[in-house]
Coordinates of C-alpha atoms in Angstrom, one line a residue:
M63 CA 180.9 64.6 16.4
V64 CA 179.3 63.7 13.8
R65 CA 180.1 60.2 12.3
T66 CA 178.7 58.9 8.8
G67 CA 177.3 55.5 7.2
R68 CA 175.8 53.3 9.0
R69 CA 176.6 49.6 10.8
S70 CA 174.4 46.3 10.8
A71 CA 173.3 45.4 14.3
G72 CA 175.8 43.1 14.9
S73 CA 178.5 44.7 14.5
R74 CA 176.5 47.6 17.2
L75 CA 176.1 45.1 19.4
A76 CA 179.7 44.4 19.0
A77 CA 180.6 47.6 19.9
I78 CA 178.3 47.7 22.8
A79 CA 179.8 45.1 24.0
A80 CA 183.2 46.6 23.5
A81 CA 182.4 49.6 25.8
L82 CA 180.4 48.0 28.3
T83 CA 183.9 45.7 29.0
C84 CA 185.9 49.5 28.6
V85 CA 184.0 51.2 31.1
V86 CA 183.8 48.0 34.2
G87 CA 187.6 47.6 33.7
L88 CA 187.0 44.3 32.1
A89 CA 189.3 44.2 28.1
T90 CA 192.9 44.6 28.3
T91 CA 193.2 46.6 24.6
G92 CA 190.7 48.4 22.9
C93 CA 189.7 50.5 25.4
T94 CA 193.0 53.8 25.2
G95 CA 191.5 55.5 22.3
D96 CA 189.3 59.0 21.4
S97 CA 186.3 56.6 20.2
D98 CA 183.7 55.8 22.6
G99 CA 183.7 59.4 24.5
F100 CA 186.8 58.2 26.1
R101 CA 190.2 60.7 25.1
P102 CA 193.5 61.9 26.5
G103 CA 193.7 64.2 29.4
A104 CA 195.1 67.8 28.7
A105 CA 199.1 67.5 28.8
D106 CA 198.7 71.1 30.6
A107 CA 196.4 73.1 33.2
G108 CA 195.6 76.0 30.5
D109 CA 197.3 78.2 32.8
P110 CA 200.2 81.1 30.0
Y111 CA 202.5 81.6 33.4
V112 CA 203.4 78.5 33.8
P113 CA 203.7 76.9 29.9
G114 CA 203.3 73.3 29.6
R115 CA 202.9 72.8 33.5
G116 CA 199.8 70.2 34.7
N117 CA 197.4 68.2 33.3
G118 CA 194.1 67.7 32.6
G119 CA 191.9 64.8 33.1
Y120 CA 191.9 64.0 36.5
D121 CA 192.6 64.8 39.8
V122 CA 195.6 63.4 42.3
S123 CA 194.3 63.1 46.1
H124 CA 198.0 61.7 47.2
Y125 CA 201.4 60.9 47.0
D126 CA 203.4 58.0 48.0
L127 CA 207.1 58.6 47.5
D128 CA 209.6 56.1 48.6
V129 CA 213.6 57.8 47.3
R130 CA 216.7 56.7 47.7
Y131 CA 219.9 59.3 47.0
D132 CA 223.4 58.7 46.9
P133 CA 225.3 62.4 47.7
S134 CA 228.4 60.5 45.9
T135 CA 226.8 59.9 42.8
D136 CA 224.3 62.1 42.1
R137 CA 222.3 59.6 41.3
L138 CA 218.2 59.2 43.0
T139 CA 216.3 55.8 42.8
G140 CA 212.6 56.0 43.4
R141 CA 209.3 55.2 42.9
A142 CA 205.9 56.9 42.8
V143 CA 202.2 55.4 43.9
I144 CA 199.7 58.0 43.4
T145 CA 196.1 58.0 43.6
A146 CA 194.0 60.0 41.5
T147 CA 189.7 60.2 40.6
A148 CA 189.8 60.5 36.9
T149 CA 187.4 63.3 35.9
Q150 CA 187.2 62.5 32.4
D151 CA 186.7 59.4 30.7
L152 CA 190.1 58.8 30.0
S153 CA 192.1 57.0 27.3
R154 CA 195.5 58.8 28.7
F155 CA 196.7 61.0 30.3
N156 CA 199.9 62.7 32.4
L157 CA 202.4 63.1 34.2
D158 CA 205.3 66.4 34.8
L159 CA 208.4 64.8 35.1
A160 CA 212.2 66.1 33.8
G161 CA 214.7 64.4 33.5
L162 CA 214.9 60.9 34.9
T163 CA 214.7 57.3 33.4
V164 CA 211.9 55.0 33.8
S165 CA 211.6 51.9 34.0
A166 CA 208.3 50.3 35.3
V167 CA 204.2 52.5 35.0
T168 CA 201.0 50.3 36.4
V169 CA 198.1 51.1 36.9
A170 CA 195.2 49.8 38.5
D171 CA 198.1 47.0 38.9
A172 CA 198.2 46.5 35.3
R173 CA 201.3 46.8 33.4
A174 CA 201.0 51.0 31.0
D175 CA 202.3 51.4 28.0
H176 CA 204.1 55.1 28.6
R177 CA 206.6 57.6 27.0
R178 CA 208.4 61.0 26.8
G179 CA 208.6 63.9 26.1
D180 CA 209.7 66.9 27.1
G181 CA 209.4 67.4 30.6
E182 CA 205.9 65.0 30.1
L183 CA 205.8 61.0 31.6
V184 CA 202.5 59.8 28.7
V185 CA 201.1 57.1 30.2
T186 CA 198.2 54.9 28.7
P187 CA 196.1 52.6 30.7
R188 CA 195.8 48.8 29.2
A189 CA 191.9 50.1 30.1
G190 CA 190.2 53.2 29.6
L191 CA 189.5 55.2 33.1
P192 CA 185.9 56.3 33.3
R193 CA 184.7 59.5 34.9
G194 CA 184.4 58.8 38.7
R195 CA 187.2 56.1 38.5
Q196 CA 189.3 56.4 41.3
F197 CA 193.2 54.6 40.3
T198 CA 196.5 54.3 41.4
V199 CA 200.0 54.7 39.2
A200 CA 202.6 53.4 40.4
V201 CA 206.8 54.4 38.4
D202 CA 209.3 53.2 38.8
Y203 CA 212.2 56.1 38.1
A204 CA 215.9 56.5 38.6
G205 CA 218.7 59.1 37.5
V206 CA 220.5 62.0 38.1
P207 CA 217.8 65.0 39.1
T208 CA 218.4 68.1 37.3
A209 CA 217.5 71.5 38.0
V210 CA 215.2 74.0 35.9
D211 CA 216.6 76.8 33.7
D212 CA 214.4 79.6 33.6
G213 CA 215.1 82.3 32.1
S214 CA 212.9 85.0 33.3
L215 CA 212.4 83.5 36.4
G216 CA 215.4 81.3 37.4
S217 CA 216.2 77.9 37.9
G218 CA 214.6 75.3 41.1
G219 CA 214.1 72.6 41.6
F220 CA 216.4 69.0 42.2
L221 CA 220.6 70.6 42.8
H222 CA 223.4 68.3 44.1
T223 CA 225.1 70.6 47.2
A224 CA 228.8 69.8 48.6
D225 CA 227.1 67.7 51.1
G226 CA 223.7 66.6 49.3
A227 CA 220.6 68.2 48.3
V228 CA 217.8 70.7 48.1
A229 CA 214.7 70.3 46.3
L230 CA 213.0 73.4 45.9
G231 CA 211.7 76.0 43.8
Q232 CA 208.8 77.8 42.4
P233 CA 206.6 78.0 40.2
D234 CA 208.9 74.8 39.3
S235 CA 210.5 71.9 41.6
A236 CA 208.3 68.6 42.2
A237 CA 208.4 67.8 38.5
T238 CA 212.6 67.5 38.8
W239 CA 212.7 64.6 41.3
F240 CA 208.8 62.5 40.9
P241 CA 206.3 62.5 38.9
V242 CA 203.8 64.6 39.7
N243 CA 200.7 66.7 38.6
D244 CA 202.8 69.8 38.4
H245 CA 200.3 72.7 39.3
P246 CA 198.7 74.3 42.0
S247 CA 195.0 74.5 41.5
D248 CA 195.9 69.9 41.8
K249 CA 196.1 69.6 45.1
A250 CA 196.9 66.6 47.4
S251 CA 198.5 64.9 50.2
Y252 CA 201.8 63.1 51.2
D253 CA 203.7 60.7 52.7
L254 CA 207.1 60.5 51.5
A255 CA 210.4 57.7 52.5
V256 CA 213.7 59.1 51.9
T257 CA 216.4 56.9 52.5
V258 CA 220.2 58.5 52.6
P259 CA 223.6 57.1 53.8
D260 CA 224.4 57.2 57.6
G261 CA 225.0 60.2 59.4
L262 CA 223.5 63.3 57.4
A263 CA 219.6 64.4 57.9
A264 CA 216.4 63.9 54.9
L265 CA 214.3 66.7 56.0
S266 CA 210.6 67.3 53.9
N267 CA 207.4 68.3 55.1
G268 CA 205.0 67.3 57.7
V269 CA 204.9 65.3 61.0
P270 CA 207.9 63.5 61.6
G271 CA 207.7 59.2 61.0
P272 CA 210.2 56.8 62.5
K273 CA 214.2 56.5 61.4
N274 CA 215.3 53.1 60.5
S275 CA 219.0 53.2 60.1
A276 CA 220.5 49.3 58.2
D277 CA 223.3 48.2 55.8
G278 CA 225.4 51.8 56.6
W279 CA 221.6 53.6 55.2
T280 CA 218.7 55.7 57.1
T281 CA 215.6 56.2 55.3
W282 CA 213.5 59.9 57.3
H283 CA 209.9 59.0 56.7
W284 CA 207.5 62.2 56.4
S285 CA 203.7 63.3 56.3
E286 CA 201.6 65.3 55.2
R287 CA 198.2 65.2 55.5
A288 CA 197.0 68.3 54.1
P289 CA 196.4 69.2 50.3
M290 CA 199.8 70.3 49.7
A291 CA 200.2 72.2 46.3
S292 CA 203.6 70.6 44.5
Y293 CA 205.7 73.1 44.8
L294 CA 205.4 73.4 48.6
S295 CA 206.8 70.0 48.2
T296 CA 210.7 69.7 49.9
L297 CA 213.6 67.5 49.9
V298 CA 216.5 69.0 51.5
I299 CA 219.3 66.4 52.6
G300 CA 222.7 67.0 54.0
D301 CA 224.1 67.7 57.3
Y302 CA 222.1 70.2 59.1
R303 CA 221.5 70.6 63.1
V304 CA 217.8 69.2 63.1
V305 CA 216.3 70.4 66.4
T306 CA 213.3 68.7 67.2
G307 CA 210.3 69.4 69.9
T308 CA 206.9 70.4 70.3
H309 CA 204.8 74.0 69.7
A310 CA 200.9 73.4 71.0
G311 CA 201.0 70.0 70.8
R312 CA 201.8 69.7 67.3
P313 CA 205.7 68.6 66.1
M314 CA 208.1 71.5 66.0
V315 CA 211.1 70.5 63.7
T316 CA 213.4 73.1 62.8
A317 CA 217.4 72.8 60.9
V318 CA 220.2 74.7 60.3
A319 CA 223.6 73.6 58.0
A320 CA 226.1 72.4 60.5
S321 CA 228.0 75.3 58.6
L322 CA 226.2 77.8 60.4
P323 CA 227.3 79.2 63.3
A324 CA 225.0 77.0 65.6
T325 CA 223.8 80.4 67.9
G326 CA 224.1 82.7 65.0
G327 CA 220.7 85.2 63.3
A328 CA 219.9 82.2 60.7
A329 CA 220.0 79.5 64.7
R330 CA 218.0 82.7 66.6
S331 CA 215.6 83.3 64.3
L332 CA 214.0 79.9 63.8
A333 CA 213.6 79.9 67.4
R334 CA 211.7 82.4 67.1
T335 CA 208.6 80.2 64.5
G336 CA 207.0 79.1 67.6
A337 CA 206.2 83.0 69.0
I338 CA 205.7 84.3 64.8
V339 CA 203.4 81.6 64.8
D340 CA 201.1 82.4 67.7
F341 CA 200.9 86.2 67.1
L342 CA 200.3 85.1 63.0
A343 CA 196.8 82.9 64.2
S344 CA 196.0 85.8 66.9
R345 CA 195.0 87.3 63.6
F346 CA 194.4 85.0 60.5
G347 CA 193.2 82.7 62.9
P348 CA 194.7 79.2 63.9
Y349 CA 197.4 77.5 62.1
P350 CA 196.0 75.4 59.6
F351 CA 198.8 72.3 59.6
D352 CA 199.3 69.5 62.1
S353 CA 203.7 70.5 62.7
Y354 CA 205.4 73.5 62.4
G355 CA 209.9 74.4 61.5
G356 CA 211.9 75.8 59.2
I357 CA 215.4 74.9 57.6
V358 CA 218.2 77.4 56.8
V359 CA 220.0 76.3 53.9
A360 CA 224.0 77.6 53.9
D361 CA 224.2 76.6 49.5
D362 CA 224.4 80.8 48.1
R363 CA 222.7 79.2 45.0
I364 CA 218.8 79.7 47.5
G365 CA 219.2 83.6 47.3
Y366 CA 215.8 83.1 48.4
A367 CA 213.4 81.8 51.0
L368 CA 209.9 79.5 49.9
E369 CA 207.1 78.9 52.1
T370 CA 207.0 75.2 51.4
Q371 CA 204.1 73.5 53.5
S372 CA 204.6 73.5 57.6
R373 CA 208.7 73.9 57.5
P374 CA 209.9 76.5 55.2
V375 CA 213.5 76.8 53.7
Y376 CA 215.5 80.4 53.6
G377 CA 218.9 80.8 52.1
P378 CA 221.6 82.3 53.6
A379 CA 221.7 85.8 52.2
F380 CA 218.8 86.4 54.3
F381 CA 220.9 85.9 57.1
T382 CA 224.0 88.2 56.4
D383 CA 227.0 89.1 58.8
D384 CA 224.9 86.4 61.2
R385 CA 221.8 88.9 62.5
P386 CA 218.5 87.9 63.2
N387 CA 215.6 88.3 60.4
P388 CA 213.0 87.4 62.2
S389 CA 210.7 89.8 59.1
V390 CA 211.6 86.6 56.9
V391 CA 210.4 84.1 59.2
A392 CA 207.2 86.1 59.7
H393 CA 206.7 86.0 55.5
E394 CA 207.1 82.4 55.1
L395 CA 204.8 82.0 58.4
A396 CA 202.5 84.1 57.3
H397 CA 201.9 81.5 53.7
Q398 CA 201.0 78.8 55.3
W399 CA 197.4 80.5 55.8
F400 CA 197.9 82.6 52.6
G401 CA 198.7 80.1 49.7
D402 CA 199.1 77.2 51.0
S403 CA 196.3 76.6 52.8
V404 CA 194.6 78.6 50.6
S405 CA 195.9 78.8 47.2
L406 CA 196.0 80.0 43.9
T407 CA 193.8 78.8 41.5
R408 CA 195.7 80.0 38.9
W409 CA 199.8 81.8 38.9
S410 CA 198.1 85.6 37.8
D411 CA 196.4 85.9 40.9
I412 CA 199.4 85.6 42.7
W413 CA 199.5 88.3 44.6
L414 CA 196.8 86.4 47.3
N415 CA 199.9 85.0 48.2
E416 CA 202.5 87.8 49.1
G417 CA 200.5 91.0 48.9
F418 CA 199.3 89.4 52.3
A419 CA 202.6 87.6 53.3
S420 CA 204.6 90.7 53.0
Y421 CA 201.1 92.9 54.5
A422 CA 202.2 89.9 57.1
E423 CA 206.1 91.5 57.5
W424 CA 204.1 94.9 58.3
L425 CA 202.4 93.1 61.5
W426 CA 204.7 91.5 63.0
E427 CA 207.6 94.4 62.9
E428 CA 204.8 96.6 65.3
H429 CA 204.3 93.7 67.0
D430 CA 207.6 93.5 67.5
G431 CA 208.7 97.2 68.4
G432 CA 209.6 98.5 65.4
R433 CA 207.4 100.6 62.8
T434 CA 203.6 100.2 62.9
A435 CA 201.5 98.9 59.2
Q436 CA 200.8 102.5 59.2
R437 CA 203.7 104.1 58.8
N438 CA 204.8 101.4 56.6
F439 CA 202.1 101.6 54.3
E440 CA 202.8 105.4 53.7
L441 CA 206.7 104.5 52.8
Q442 CA 205.5 102.2 50.8
Y443 CA 203.0 104.3 49.0
A444 CA 205.8 107.2 48.5
A445 CA 207.7 104.5 46.3
T446 CA 205.4 103.0 44.2
D447 CA 205.4 103.0 41.0
W448 CA 201.2 103.2 39.9
S449 CA 201.9 101.6 36.4
Q450 CA 202.4 98.2 37.6
P451 CA 199.5 96.2 38.3
S452 CA 199.1 93.7 41.0
V453 CA 196.8 91.1 39.5
E454 CA 197.8 89.5 36.1
P455 CA 201.8 90.9 36.3
G456 CA 203.0 89.3 33.4
R457 CA 205.4 85.6 33.7
E458 CA 208.8 88.0 33.8
S459 CA 206.9 90.5 36.8
M460 CA 205.6 87.3 39.2
F461 CA 207.7 88.2 41.9
G462 CA 208.0 91.7 41.3
T463 CA 207.8 94.7 43.9
A464 CA 203.7 95.1 42.0
V465 CA 202.6 91.6 43.4
Y466 CA 204.4 91.6 47.5
K467 CA 204.7 95.6 47.8
R468 CA 201.4 97.4 46.1
G469 CA 199.6 93.5 47.0
A470 CA 200.2 95.0 50.3
L471 CA 199.0 98.2 50.6
A472 CA 196.1 97.5 49.0
V473 CA 195.5 95.0 52.5
H474 CA 196.1 97.5 54.3
A475 CA 193.6 99.6 51.9
L476 CA 191.0 97.2 52.8
R477 CA 191.9 97.8 56.3
R478 CA 191.2 101.3 56.1
T479 CA 188.7 100.8 54.7
V480 CA 186.7 98.6 56.9
G481 CA 187.9 99.0 60.2
D482 CA 189.8 96.5 62.3
D483 CA 186.9 94.8 63.2
T484 CA 185.0 93.7 59.6
F485 CA 189.2 93.5 58.5
F486 CA 189.5 90.6 60.4
R487 CA 187.4 89.1 60.3
I488 CA 187.8 89.2 56.5
L489 CA 190.6 88.0 57.0
R490 CA 189.6 85.0 59.2
T491 CA 186.9 84.0 57.1
W492 CA 188.7 83.6 54.3
T493 CA 191.2 81.8 55.8
S494 CA 188.6 79.4 57.4
E495 CA 186.2 79.1 54.6
R496 CA 188.9 78.5 51.9
A497 CA 191.3 75.8 54.0
A498 CA 193.3 73.6 52.1
G499 CA 191.3 74.6 48.7
N500 CA 192.0 76.5 45.7
A501 CA 190.7 80.3 44.8
T502 CA 191.0 83.8 43.0
T503 CA 191.2 87.8 43.4
S504 CA 187.8 87.8 43.1
D505 CA 186.8 85.4 45.4
L506 CA 188.6 87.6 47.7
V507 CA 186.3 90.2 46.6
A508 CA 183.0 88.4 46.8
L509 CA 183.8 87.5 50.2
A510 CA 185.0 90.3 51.7
E511 CA 181.8 92.3 50.0
R512 CA 179.5 89.7 52.2
V513 CA 181.2 90.0 55.1
A514 CA 181.7 93.2 54.8
G515 CA 178.6 94.5 53.7
R516 CA 179.2 96.9 51.0
Q517 CA 180.5 97.0 48.0
L518 CA 184.6 96.9 47.4
R519 CA 185.3 96.5 43.5
P520 CA 185.9 100.5 43.2
L521 CA 188.3 99.5 45.9
F522 CA 190.3 96.4 44.6
D523 CA 190.9 97.6 41.8
A524 CA 191.7 100.8 42.8
W525 CA 194.2 99.7 45.0
L526 CA 195.6 96.6 42.2
V527 CA 195.2 97.3 39.0
G528 CA 194.6 100.9 38.9
G529 CA 197.2 103.6 36.8
S530 CA 197.3 105.9 38.8
A531 CA 198.1 106.5 42.9
P532 CA 194.7 105.9 44.2
T533 CA 193.0 107.9 46.8
L534 CA 194.1 107.6 50.3
P535 CA 191.0 106.3 52.8

């Protein structure tokens, strides 16, 4: 910015003094404008696949959530304490929050101004936040949570159910029940305390903590220490058969809605979680989180399964006629490596999640005595519409066949090209070097070329975005 005009020595000294008080955090007013380098954080992550989602100017490291939910009134009350670091000289910043009423906001224990607008909570602290400054934001809020209805991607978010609630969805869900930087590029650890009426389960991500009961209410505690993308957070409340144990020295928590058969297909599928994880670890490298598990809900509005971190959630449609479905378990567990530990930088690369998870289904089917991965590859190759790309599929095709199945074809084509030893070394190097972070398709290509010691970009281009059927390797 170019400024014109001259100021007296006294006014210049006053401006310098004011700037210094802002930097050291002593001033309570006058530091939140755009002057002296302090400016608002972006109100959008800049991802065209999720316009309006995510924010700029800061990086979150931890969410500490304390919520209370009453199914009889569908009312949620909550307090979120968010630890973040300013990535610019920050005058104000946004958090994503859909609905709900905010009663108070503090930044660094000082009351902050706040306003709402179109799914955003805009926070103006009393003093500017210098770049590199770690700070805490506490938000008190309450109301009746709602789902997010997207005409092209379906609905997700906080759903009231017959016996409780389910908070779930991709790419939207988190902002319907807590204030958040709602984009996978800003991952953070989580602590959750959720209080519900006695007799109901309250299930979430990570390691279970103690349960405390008083006056007809029970508080459940969960902790996910590995960085987690916000859409991978979940909260499932209701009447569930919860099984808690250990596997490979880590907690294993599975839960099936009490309305589903106790020994039915859903329960039998979840019972294979440990065996499937062990098999996938033999291919992809060590399991990346501190706990295992899965949840099967009975609400027919959940027509999908989602790789919520450490504890996937499965809709009832995957277990029709009460049949087991270990393939969907393999798919969601594979995401713990591909999508959860190594997460997207931008949604246009979603094939990095779904292509590898779909390929894991083929690997598991072969291991479990079914069709070989090669046979599945041949069948899918013959059925593929090559006009639809896996990378940059378009927002309305984020969850289309090209992302899932053509993505899996590209993975197997890589295997056929470089051989099994190099292929699985590429996968294990990817999940190791990129663990707990974010990545792009270009990152994968560069890593694969480095490990294989050969050029592979033309192969990836042909199988992921080429407009005609590639030559079989």
